[in-house]
Coordinates of C-alpha atoms and ligand atoms in Angstrom, one line a residue:
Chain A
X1 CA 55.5 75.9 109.5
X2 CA 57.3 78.7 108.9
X3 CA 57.8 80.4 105.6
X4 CA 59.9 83.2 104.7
X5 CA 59.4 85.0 101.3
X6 CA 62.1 87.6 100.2
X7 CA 63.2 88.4 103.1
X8 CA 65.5 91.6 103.3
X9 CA 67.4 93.5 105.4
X10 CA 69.3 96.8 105.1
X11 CA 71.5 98.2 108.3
X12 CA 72.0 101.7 107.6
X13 CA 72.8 101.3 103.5
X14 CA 74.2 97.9 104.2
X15 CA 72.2 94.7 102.8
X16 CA 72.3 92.6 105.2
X17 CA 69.8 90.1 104.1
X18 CA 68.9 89.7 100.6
X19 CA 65.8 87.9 99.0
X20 CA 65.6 84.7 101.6
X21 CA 63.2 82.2 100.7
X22 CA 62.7 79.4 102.7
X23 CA 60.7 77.1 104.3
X24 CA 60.9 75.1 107.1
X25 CA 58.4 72.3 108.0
X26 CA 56.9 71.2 111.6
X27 CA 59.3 68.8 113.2
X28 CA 62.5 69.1 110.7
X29 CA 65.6 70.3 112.0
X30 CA 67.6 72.8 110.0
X31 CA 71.1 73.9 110.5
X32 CA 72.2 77.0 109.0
X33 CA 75.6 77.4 107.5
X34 CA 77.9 79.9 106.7
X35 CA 81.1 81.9 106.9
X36 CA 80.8 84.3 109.7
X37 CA 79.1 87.8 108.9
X38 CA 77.0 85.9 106.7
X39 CA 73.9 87.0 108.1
X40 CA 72.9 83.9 110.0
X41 CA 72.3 85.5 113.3
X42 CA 70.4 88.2 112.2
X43 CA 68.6 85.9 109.8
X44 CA 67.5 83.9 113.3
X45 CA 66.7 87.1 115.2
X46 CA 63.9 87.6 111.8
X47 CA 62.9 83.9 112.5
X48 CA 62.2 84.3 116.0
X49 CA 60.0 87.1 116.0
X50 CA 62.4 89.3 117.8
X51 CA 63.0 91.5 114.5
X52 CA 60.6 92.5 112.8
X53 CA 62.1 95.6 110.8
X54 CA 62.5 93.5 107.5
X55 CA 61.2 93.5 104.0
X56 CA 59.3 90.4 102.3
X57 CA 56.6 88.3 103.9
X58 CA 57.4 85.9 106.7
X59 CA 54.5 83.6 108.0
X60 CA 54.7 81.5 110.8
X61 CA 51.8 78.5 111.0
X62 CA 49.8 81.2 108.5
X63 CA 50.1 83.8 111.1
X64 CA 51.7 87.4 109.3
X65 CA 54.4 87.9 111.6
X66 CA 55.3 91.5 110.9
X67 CA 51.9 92.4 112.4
X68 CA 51.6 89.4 115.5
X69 CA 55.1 89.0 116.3
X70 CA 54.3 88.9 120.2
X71 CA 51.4 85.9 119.0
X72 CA 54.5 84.3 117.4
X73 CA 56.9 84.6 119.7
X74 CA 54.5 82.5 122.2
X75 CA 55.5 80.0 119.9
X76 CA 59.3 80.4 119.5
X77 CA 62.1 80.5 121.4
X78 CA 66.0 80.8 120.6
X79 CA 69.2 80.7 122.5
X80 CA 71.4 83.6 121.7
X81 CA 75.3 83.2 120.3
X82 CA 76.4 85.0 123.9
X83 CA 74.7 83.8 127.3
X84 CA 73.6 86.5 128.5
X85 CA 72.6 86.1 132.0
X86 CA 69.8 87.1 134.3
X87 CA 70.7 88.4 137.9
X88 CA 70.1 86.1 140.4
X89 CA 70.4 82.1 140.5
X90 CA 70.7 79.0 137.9
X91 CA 67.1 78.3 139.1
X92 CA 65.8 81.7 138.7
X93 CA 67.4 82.1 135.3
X94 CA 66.0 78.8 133.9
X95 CA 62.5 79.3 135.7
X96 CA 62.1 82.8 133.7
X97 CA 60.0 81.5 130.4
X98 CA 57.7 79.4 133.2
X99 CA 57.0 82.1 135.5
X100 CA 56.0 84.4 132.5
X101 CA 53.7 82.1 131.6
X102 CA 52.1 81.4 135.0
X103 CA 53.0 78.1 136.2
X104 CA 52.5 77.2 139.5
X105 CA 55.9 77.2 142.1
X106 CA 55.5 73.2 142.2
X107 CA 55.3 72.6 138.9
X108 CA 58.1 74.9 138.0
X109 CA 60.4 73.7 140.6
X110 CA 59.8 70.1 139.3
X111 CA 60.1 71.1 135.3
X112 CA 63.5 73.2 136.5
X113 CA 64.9 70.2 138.2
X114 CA 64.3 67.8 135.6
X115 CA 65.6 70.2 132.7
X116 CA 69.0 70.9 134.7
X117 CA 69.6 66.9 135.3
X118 CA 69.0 66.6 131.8
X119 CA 72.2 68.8 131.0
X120 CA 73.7 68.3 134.3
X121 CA 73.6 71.5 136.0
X122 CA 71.4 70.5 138.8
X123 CA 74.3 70.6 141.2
X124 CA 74.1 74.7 140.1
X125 CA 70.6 75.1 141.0
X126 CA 71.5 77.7 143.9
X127 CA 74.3 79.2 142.1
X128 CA 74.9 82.9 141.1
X129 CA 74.1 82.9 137.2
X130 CA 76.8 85.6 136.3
X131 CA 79.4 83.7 138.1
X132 CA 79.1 80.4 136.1
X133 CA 82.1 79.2 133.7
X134 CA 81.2 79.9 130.0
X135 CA 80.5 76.7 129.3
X136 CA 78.5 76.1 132.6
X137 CA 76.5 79.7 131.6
X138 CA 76.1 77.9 127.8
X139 CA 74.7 75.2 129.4
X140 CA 72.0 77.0 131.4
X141 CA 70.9 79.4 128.6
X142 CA 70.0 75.9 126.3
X143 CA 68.6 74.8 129.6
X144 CA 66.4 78.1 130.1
X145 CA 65.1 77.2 126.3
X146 CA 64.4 74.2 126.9
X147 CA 62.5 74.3 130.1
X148 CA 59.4 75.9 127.9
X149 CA 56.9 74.3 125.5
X150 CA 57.3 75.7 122.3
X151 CA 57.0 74.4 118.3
X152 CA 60.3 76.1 117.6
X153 CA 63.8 76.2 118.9
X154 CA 66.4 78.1 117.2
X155 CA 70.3 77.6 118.6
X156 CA 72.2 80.0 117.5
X157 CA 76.1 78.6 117.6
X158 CA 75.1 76.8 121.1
X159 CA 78.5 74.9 121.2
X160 CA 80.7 77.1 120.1
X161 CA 83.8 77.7 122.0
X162 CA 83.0 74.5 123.9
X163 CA 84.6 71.3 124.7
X164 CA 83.8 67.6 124.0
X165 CA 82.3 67.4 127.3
X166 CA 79.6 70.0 126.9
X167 CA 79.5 69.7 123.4
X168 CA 78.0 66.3 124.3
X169 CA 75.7 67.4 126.7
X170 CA 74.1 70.0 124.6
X171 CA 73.6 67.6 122.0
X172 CA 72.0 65.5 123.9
X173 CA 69.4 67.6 124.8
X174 CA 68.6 68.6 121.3
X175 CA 68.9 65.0 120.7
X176 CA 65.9 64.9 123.3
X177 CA 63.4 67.5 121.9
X178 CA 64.0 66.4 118.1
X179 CA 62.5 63.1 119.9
X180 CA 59.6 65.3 120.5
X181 CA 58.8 66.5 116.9
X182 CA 59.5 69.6 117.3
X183 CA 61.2 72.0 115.1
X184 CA 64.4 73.2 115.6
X185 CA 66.6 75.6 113.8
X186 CA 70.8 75.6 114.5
X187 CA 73.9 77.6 113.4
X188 CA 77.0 76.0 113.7
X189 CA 80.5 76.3 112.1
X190 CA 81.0 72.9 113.2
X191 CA 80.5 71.2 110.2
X192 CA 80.7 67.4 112.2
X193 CA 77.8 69.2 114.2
X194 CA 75.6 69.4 111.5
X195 CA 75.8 66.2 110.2
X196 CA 75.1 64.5 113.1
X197 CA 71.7 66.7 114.4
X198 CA 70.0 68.3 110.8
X199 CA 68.1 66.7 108.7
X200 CA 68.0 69.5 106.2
X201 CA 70.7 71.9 105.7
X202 CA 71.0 75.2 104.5
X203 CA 74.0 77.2 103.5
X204 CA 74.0 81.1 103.8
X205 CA 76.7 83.4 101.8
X206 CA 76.9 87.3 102.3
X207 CA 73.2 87.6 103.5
X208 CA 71.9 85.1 100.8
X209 CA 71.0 81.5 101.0
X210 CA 72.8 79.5 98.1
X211 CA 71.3 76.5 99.1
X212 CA 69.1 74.0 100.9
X213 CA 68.6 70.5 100.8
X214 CA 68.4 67.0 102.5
X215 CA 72.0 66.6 104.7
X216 CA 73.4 64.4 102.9
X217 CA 72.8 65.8 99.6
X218 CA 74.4 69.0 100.8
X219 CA 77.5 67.0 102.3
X220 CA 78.1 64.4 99.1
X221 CA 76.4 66.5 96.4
X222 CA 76.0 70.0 96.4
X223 CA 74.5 71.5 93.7
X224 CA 76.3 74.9 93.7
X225 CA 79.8 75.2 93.6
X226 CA 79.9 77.9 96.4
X227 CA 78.5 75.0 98.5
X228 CA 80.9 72.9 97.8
X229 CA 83.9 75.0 98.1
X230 CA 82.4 75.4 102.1
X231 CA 81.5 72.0 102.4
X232 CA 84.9 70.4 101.8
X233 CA 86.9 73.5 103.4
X234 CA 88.4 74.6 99.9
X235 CA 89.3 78.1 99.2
Chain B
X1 CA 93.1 132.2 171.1
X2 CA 91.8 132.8 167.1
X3 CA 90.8 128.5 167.4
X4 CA 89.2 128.6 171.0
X5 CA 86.4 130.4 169.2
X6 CA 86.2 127.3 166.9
X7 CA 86.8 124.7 169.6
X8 CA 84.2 126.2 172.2
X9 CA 82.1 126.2 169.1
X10 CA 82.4 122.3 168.5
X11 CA 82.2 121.5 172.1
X12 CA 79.1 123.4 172.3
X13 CA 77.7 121.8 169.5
X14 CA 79.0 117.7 170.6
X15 CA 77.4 118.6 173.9
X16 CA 73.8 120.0 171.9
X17 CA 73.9 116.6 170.2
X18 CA 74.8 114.3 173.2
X19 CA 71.9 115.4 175.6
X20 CA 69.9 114.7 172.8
X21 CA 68.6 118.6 172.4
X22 CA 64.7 118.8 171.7
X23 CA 65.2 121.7 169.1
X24 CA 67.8 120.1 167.0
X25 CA 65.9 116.4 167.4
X26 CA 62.5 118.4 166.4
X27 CA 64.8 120.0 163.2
X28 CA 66.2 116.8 162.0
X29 CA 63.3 115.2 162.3
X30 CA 61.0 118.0 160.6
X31 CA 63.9 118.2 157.8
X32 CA 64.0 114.2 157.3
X33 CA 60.1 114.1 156.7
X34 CA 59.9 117.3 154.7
X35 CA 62.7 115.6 152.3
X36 CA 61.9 112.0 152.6
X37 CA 57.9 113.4 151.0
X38 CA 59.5 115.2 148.3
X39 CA 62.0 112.4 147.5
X40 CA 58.7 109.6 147.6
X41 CA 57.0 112.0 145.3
X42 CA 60.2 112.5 143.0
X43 CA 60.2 108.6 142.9
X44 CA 56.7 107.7 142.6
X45 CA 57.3 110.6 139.2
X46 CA 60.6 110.3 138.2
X47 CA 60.7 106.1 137.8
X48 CA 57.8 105.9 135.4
X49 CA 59.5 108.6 133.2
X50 CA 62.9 107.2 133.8
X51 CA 62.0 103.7 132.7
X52 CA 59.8 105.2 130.0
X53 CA 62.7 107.4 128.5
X54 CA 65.1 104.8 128.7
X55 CA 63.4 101.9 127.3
X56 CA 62.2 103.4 124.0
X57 CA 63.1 105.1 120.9
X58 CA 61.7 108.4 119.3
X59 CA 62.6 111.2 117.8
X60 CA 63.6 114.1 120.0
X61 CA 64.7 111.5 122.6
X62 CA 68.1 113.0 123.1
X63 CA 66.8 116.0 122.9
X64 CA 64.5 115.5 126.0
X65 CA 67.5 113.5 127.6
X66 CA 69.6 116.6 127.9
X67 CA 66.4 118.6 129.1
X68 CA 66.8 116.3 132.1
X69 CA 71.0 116.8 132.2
X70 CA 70.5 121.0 131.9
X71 CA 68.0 120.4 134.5
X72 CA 70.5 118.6 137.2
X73 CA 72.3 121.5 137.5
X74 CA 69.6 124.6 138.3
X75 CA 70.6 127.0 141.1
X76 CA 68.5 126.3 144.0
X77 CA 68.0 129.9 144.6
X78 CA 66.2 130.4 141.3
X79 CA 64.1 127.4 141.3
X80 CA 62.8 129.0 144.7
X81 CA 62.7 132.4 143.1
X82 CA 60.5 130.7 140.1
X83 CA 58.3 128.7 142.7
X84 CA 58.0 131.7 144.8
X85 CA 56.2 133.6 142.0
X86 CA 54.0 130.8 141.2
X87 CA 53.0 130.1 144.9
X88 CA 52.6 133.8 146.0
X89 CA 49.1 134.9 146.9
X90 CA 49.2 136.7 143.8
X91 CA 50.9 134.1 141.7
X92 CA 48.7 131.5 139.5
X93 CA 49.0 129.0 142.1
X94 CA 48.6 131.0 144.9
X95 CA 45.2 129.2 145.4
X96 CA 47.2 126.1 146.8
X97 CA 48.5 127.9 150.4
X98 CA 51.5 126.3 150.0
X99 CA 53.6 128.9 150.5
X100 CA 55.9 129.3 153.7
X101 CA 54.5 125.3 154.4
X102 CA 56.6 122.3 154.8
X103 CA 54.4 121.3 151.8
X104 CA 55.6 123.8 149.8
X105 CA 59.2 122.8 150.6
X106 CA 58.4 119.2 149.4
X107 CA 57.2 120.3 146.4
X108 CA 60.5 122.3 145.5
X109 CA 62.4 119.5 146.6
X110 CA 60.7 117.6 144.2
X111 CA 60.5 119.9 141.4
X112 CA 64.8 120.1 142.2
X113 CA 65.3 116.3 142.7
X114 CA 63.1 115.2 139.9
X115 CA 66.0 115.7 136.9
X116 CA 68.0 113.7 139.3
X117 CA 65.6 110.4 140.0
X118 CA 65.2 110.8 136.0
X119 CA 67.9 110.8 134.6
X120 CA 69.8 108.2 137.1
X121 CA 67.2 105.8 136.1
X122 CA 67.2 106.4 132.4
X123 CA 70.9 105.8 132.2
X124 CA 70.6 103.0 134.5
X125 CA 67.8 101.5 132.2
X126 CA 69.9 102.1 129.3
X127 CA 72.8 100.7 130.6
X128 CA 71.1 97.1 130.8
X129 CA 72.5 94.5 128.3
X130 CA 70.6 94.9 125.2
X131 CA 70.6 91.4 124.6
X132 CA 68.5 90.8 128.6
X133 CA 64.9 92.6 126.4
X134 CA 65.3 90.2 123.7
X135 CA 66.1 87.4 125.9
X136 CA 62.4 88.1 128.2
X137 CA 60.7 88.0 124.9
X138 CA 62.0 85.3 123.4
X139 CA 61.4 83.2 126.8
X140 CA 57.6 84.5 126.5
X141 CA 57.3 87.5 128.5
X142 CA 55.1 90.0 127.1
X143 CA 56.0 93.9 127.0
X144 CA 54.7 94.9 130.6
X145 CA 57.1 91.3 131.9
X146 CA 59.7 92.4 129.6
X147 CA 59.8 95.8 131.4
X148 CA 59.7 94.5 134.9
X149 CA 62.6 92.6 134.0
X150 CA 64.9 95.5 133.1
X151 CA 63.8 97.2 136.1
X152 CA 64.8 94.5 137.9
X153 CA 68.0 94.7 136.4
X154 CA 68.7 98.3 136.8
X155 CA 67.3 98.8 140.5
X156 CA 70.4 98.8 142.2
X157 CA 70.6 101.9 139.7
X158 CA 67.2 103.0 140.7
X159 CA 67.8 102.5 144.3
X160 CA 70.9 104.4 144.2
X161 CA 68.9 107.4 142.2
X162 CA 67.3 107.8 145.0
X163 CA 69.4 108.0 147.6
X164 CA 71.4 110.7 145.7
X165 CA 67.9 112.6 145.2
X166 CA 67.3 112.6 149.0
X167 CA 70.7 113.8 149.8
X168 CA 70.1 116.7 147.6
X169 CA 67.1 117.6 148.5
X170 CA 68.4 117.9 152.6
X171 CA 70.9 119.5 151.9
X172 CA 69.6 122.4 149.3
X173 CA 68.9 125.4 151.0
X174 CA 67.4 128.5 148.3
X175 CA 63.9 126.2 147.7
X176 CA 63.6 125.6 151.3
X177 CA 64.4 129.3 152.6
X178 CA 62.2 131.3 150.2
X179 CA 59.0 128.7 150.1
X180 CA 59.6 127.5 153.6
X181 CA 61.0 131.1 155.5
X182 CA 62.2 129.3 158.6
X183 CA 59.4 129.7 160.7
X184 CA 59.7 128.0 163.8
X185 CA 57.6 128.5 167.3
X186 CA 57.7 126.4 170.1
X187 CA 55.1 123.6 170.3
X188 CA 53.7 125.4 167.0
X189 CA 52.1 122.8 164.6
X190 CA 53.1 125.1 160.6
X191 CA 56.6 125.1 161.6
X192 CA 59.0 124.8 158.5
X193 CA 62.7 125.1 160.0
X194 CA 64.7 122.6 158.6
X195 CA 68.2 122.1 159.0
X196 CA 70.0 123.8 156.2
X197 CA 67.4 127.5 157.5
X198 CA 67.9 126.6 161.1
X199 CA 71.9 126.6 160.2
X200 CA 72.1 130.0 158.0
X201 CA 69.7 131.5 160.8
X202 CA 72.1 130.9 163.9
X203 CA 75.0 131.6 162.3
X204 CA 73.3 135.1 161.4
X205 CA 72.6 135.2 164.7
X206 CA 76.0 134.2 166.0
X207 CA 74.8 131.1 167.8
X208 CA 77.6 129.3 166.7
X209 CA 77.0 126.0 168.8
X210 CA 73.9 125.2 167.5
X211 CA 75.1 125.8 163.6
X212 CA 77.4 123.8 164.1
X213 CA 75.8 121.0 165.8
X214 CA 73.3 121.2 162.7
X215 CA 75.8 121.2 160.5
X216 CA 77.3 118.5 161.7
X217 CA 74.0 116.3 162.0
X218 CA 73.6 117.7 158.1
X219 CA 77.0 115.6 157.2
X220 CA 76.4 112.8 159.3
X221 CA 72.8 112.2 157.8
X222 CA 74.7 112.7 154.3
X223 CA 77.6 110.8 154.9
X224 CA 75.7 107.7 156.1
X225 CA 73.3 108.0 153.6
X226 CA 76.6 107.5 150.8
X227 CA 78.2 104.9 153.1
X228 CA 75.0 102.6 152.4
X229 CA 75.0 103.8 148.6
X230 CA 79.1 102.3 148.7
X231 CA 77.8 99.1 150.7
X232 CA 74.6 98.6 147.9
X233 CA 76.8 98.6 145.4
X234 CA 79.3 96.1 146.8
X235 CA 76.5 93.8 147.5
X236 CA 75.0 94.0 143.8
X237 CA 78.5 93.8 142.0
X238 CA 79.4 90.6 143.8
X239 CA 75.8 89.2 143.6
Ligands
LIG1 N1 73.0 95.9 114.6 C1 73.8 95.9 113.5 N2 74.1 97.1 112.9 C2 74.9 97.1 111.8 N3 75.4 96.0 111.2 C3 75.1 94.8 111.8 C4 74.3 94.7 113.0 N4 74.2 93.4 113.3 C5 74.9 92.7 112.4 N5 75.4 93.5 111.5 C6 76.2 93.1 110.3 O1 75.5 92.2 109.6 C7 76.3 91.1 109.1 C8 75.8 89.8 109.4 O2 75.9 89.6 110.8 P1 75.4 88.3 111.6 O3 75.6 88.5 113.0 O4 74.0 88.0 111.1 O5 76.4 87.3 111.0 P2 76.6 85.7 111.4 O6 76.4 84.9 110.1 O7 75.7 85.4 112.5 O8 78.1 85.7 111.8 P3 78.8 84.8 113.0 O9 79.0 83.4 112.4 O10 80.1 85.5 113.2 O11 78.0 84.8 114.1 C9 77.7 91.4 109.6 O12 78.5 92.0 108.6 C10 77.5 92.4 110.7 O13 78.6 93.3 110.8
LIG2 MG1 76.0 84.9 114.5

């Protein structure tokens, strides 16, 4: 479970994150909302144990993060807004978060195979990472996520820029590991997007959350106006 | 004729270097080893720091950084002149004998070509996406993995550090004149005569063939030596 208690963060003089409470439970999946700048990425980078220069208490399954983020981080893994690409192969890139964590060659080369298929890259095994379409690249960096055994998977904007096709793809995937109870954590600004994969959503203004709830409820109900407005695409 | 002097000169020297001349061969090869030590030693130093410098943050950082940029630059006449006083029988580390010893050499090479392997690979390092750290760790690598993994990403830079430092250091001259003093007799085992010495000595001496046959195998051993840097990089911008 992971739980966040006033979280804040400053960049320089600028507040970037202020006073986040929030709560996510073992196998819900949360999508994040908000205008861009809101703070959702660095919000994600808190989450995943990558940043760890905050204020306020975040505890992931009881475990202080600010003190054991590498413990944490065992647990968590998250797909950055730009696919950034290791040198060398689709296999190599994808096989990265197994080798790390000692696998054997067979068992990796099987788990690699099977996560490619799954979003249809298999064709790209041998293929130079940095070379791929941005789509195609999209596609490996959820694939290089996915590949590992984690509790949580964070997505941050993991179709954006993309077409139908991939956008289908993708979604299938996370489509597959919500199957799996586990938890997973999205941004999108694709509104369609969060409808169809969250089962609680949240909605972030200027480095604040305004408010969380059930989909639905945020969709037909929302209790703050600010919601509301960004919900129905009113100004 | 003012060019005969210069064309005897080079047919002299194409001649030296076609019948394979024991002298020169015995040179190139003395100054090769002599440079290729203090280049492994400048490499097996400078990485670790390099990496170090360039993967974290302190204070004083930048500070140190252009320690290492002042450095690049030093006369290689002084740095002999300051090694000199240290190696002398007199000096502190006169103890050592390494003075007017091809190990001597290798260790001013070093001392010269250290700045170089350092700050190459610390702006190599640093030059790495930032976003490739954050990636290893949040795919599970621990600090040591997450290291390896920049590495990996900068070691064309790395690679290419040190060939520049090994180009350097064979072709300085003040470090290898005053700690090595060109000794050189026939069949003699403490020889330290390396290319850039044997080069000043015969032109001194008016042997102009065999400068310039040296100085020619000097360039050729450079040029090559950039030819492959050009090629590396080729190969890791399209791979
Ligand atoms: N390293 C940084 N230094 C200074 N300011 C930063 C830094 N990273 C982010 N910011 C600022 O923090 C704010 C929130 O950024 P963040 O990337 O979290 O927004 P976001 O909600 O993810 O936006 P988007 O939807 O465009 O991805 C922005 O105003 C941004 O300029
Ligand atoms: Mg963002």
């Amino acid at each position: 479970m992971i739980l966040l208690n006033l979280i804040s963060k400053t960049f320089g003089d600028r507040q970037i994150l202020r006073n986040i409470n929030l709560k996510v439970n073992n196998g819900e999946v949360l999508a994040i909302l908000g205008y861009s700048g809101a703070g959702k990425t660095t919000l994600l980078k808190i989450i995943s144990a990558l940043d760890t220069n905050f204020t306020g208490e975040y505890l992931f399954n009881g475990i202080n993060v600010k003190k054991n983020p590498e413990k944490v981080r065992k647990h968590i893994t998250m797909v950055f807004q730009n696919p950034t690409m290791f040198r060398g192969t689709v296999f190599e890139n994808v096989a990265y978060g197994l080798k790390v964590r000692g696998y054997d060659k067979e068992y990796i080369r099987d788990r690699v195979s099977e996560i490619l298929e799954l979003l249809g890259i298999l064709e790209f095994m041998d293929k130079n990472a940095k070379k791929l379409s941005g789509g195609e690249k999209q596609r490996v960096a959820v694939a290089r996520a996915l590949v590992v055994d984690v509790d949580v998977y964070i997505f941050d904007e993991p179709t954006s820029n993309l077409d139908i096709e991939n956008i289908k793809i993708i979604e299938g995937a996370l489509e597959n590991i919500k199957k799996m109870d586990k938890t997973v954590i999205i941004t999108t600004h694709n509104l369609f997007q969060a409808r169809r994969l969250a089962s609680t959503v949240a909605y972030m203004e200027k480095g604040e959350i305004v408010e969380v709830g059930k989909t639905e409820e945020i969709f037909k109900k929302p209790k703050d106006e600010r919601t509301y407005k960004f919900v129905n695409g009113t100004f | 004729m003012a060019w005969d002097y210069i064309i005897e000169g080079l047919t002299g020297a194409i001649n030296l270097i076609i019948s394979g001349d024991a002298e020169l061969l015995n040179i190139l090869f003395r100054s090769i080893m002599v440079s290729g030590i203090a280049t492994i030693y400048a490499g097996v130093i400078g990485i670790p720091i390099g990496v170090f410098i360039g993967l974290s943050d302190f204070r004083g950082k930048n500070i140190l950084k252009s320690i290492f940029n002042a450095m690049l630059g030093i006369p290689t006449v002084v740095l002999g002149l300051i090694l000199y006083l240290f190696l002398a029988p007199a000096g502190p580390l006169g103890f050592l004998n390494l003075l007017y010893t091809t190990m001597g050499i290798s260790l001013g090479q070093m001392l010269l070509i250290l700045p170089i392997v350092v700050s190459f690979t610390m702006n190599y390092i640093e030059g790495v996406d930032e976003d490739i750290k954050d990636l290893t760790l949040t795919l599970g690598a621990d600090r040591i993995q997450m290291m390896i993994k920049v590495v990996e990403e900068a070691s064309l830079g790395i690679i290419l550090s040190i060939l520049t430092a090994f180009n350097r250091a064979i072709a300085e001259l003040g470090v290898a004149t005053i700690i090595g003093g060109n000794i050189f007799i026939k069949g003699g085992e403490l020889n330290t005569r390396v290319l850039t010495t044997a080069i000043q000595m015969y032109v001194t001496r008016g042997e102009i063939n065999m400068a310039i046959a040296l100085g020619i195998i000097l360039i050729s051993v450079a040029y090559t030596l950039s030819l492959l840097s050009n090629y590396l990089q080729k190969r890791w911008i399209e791979s």
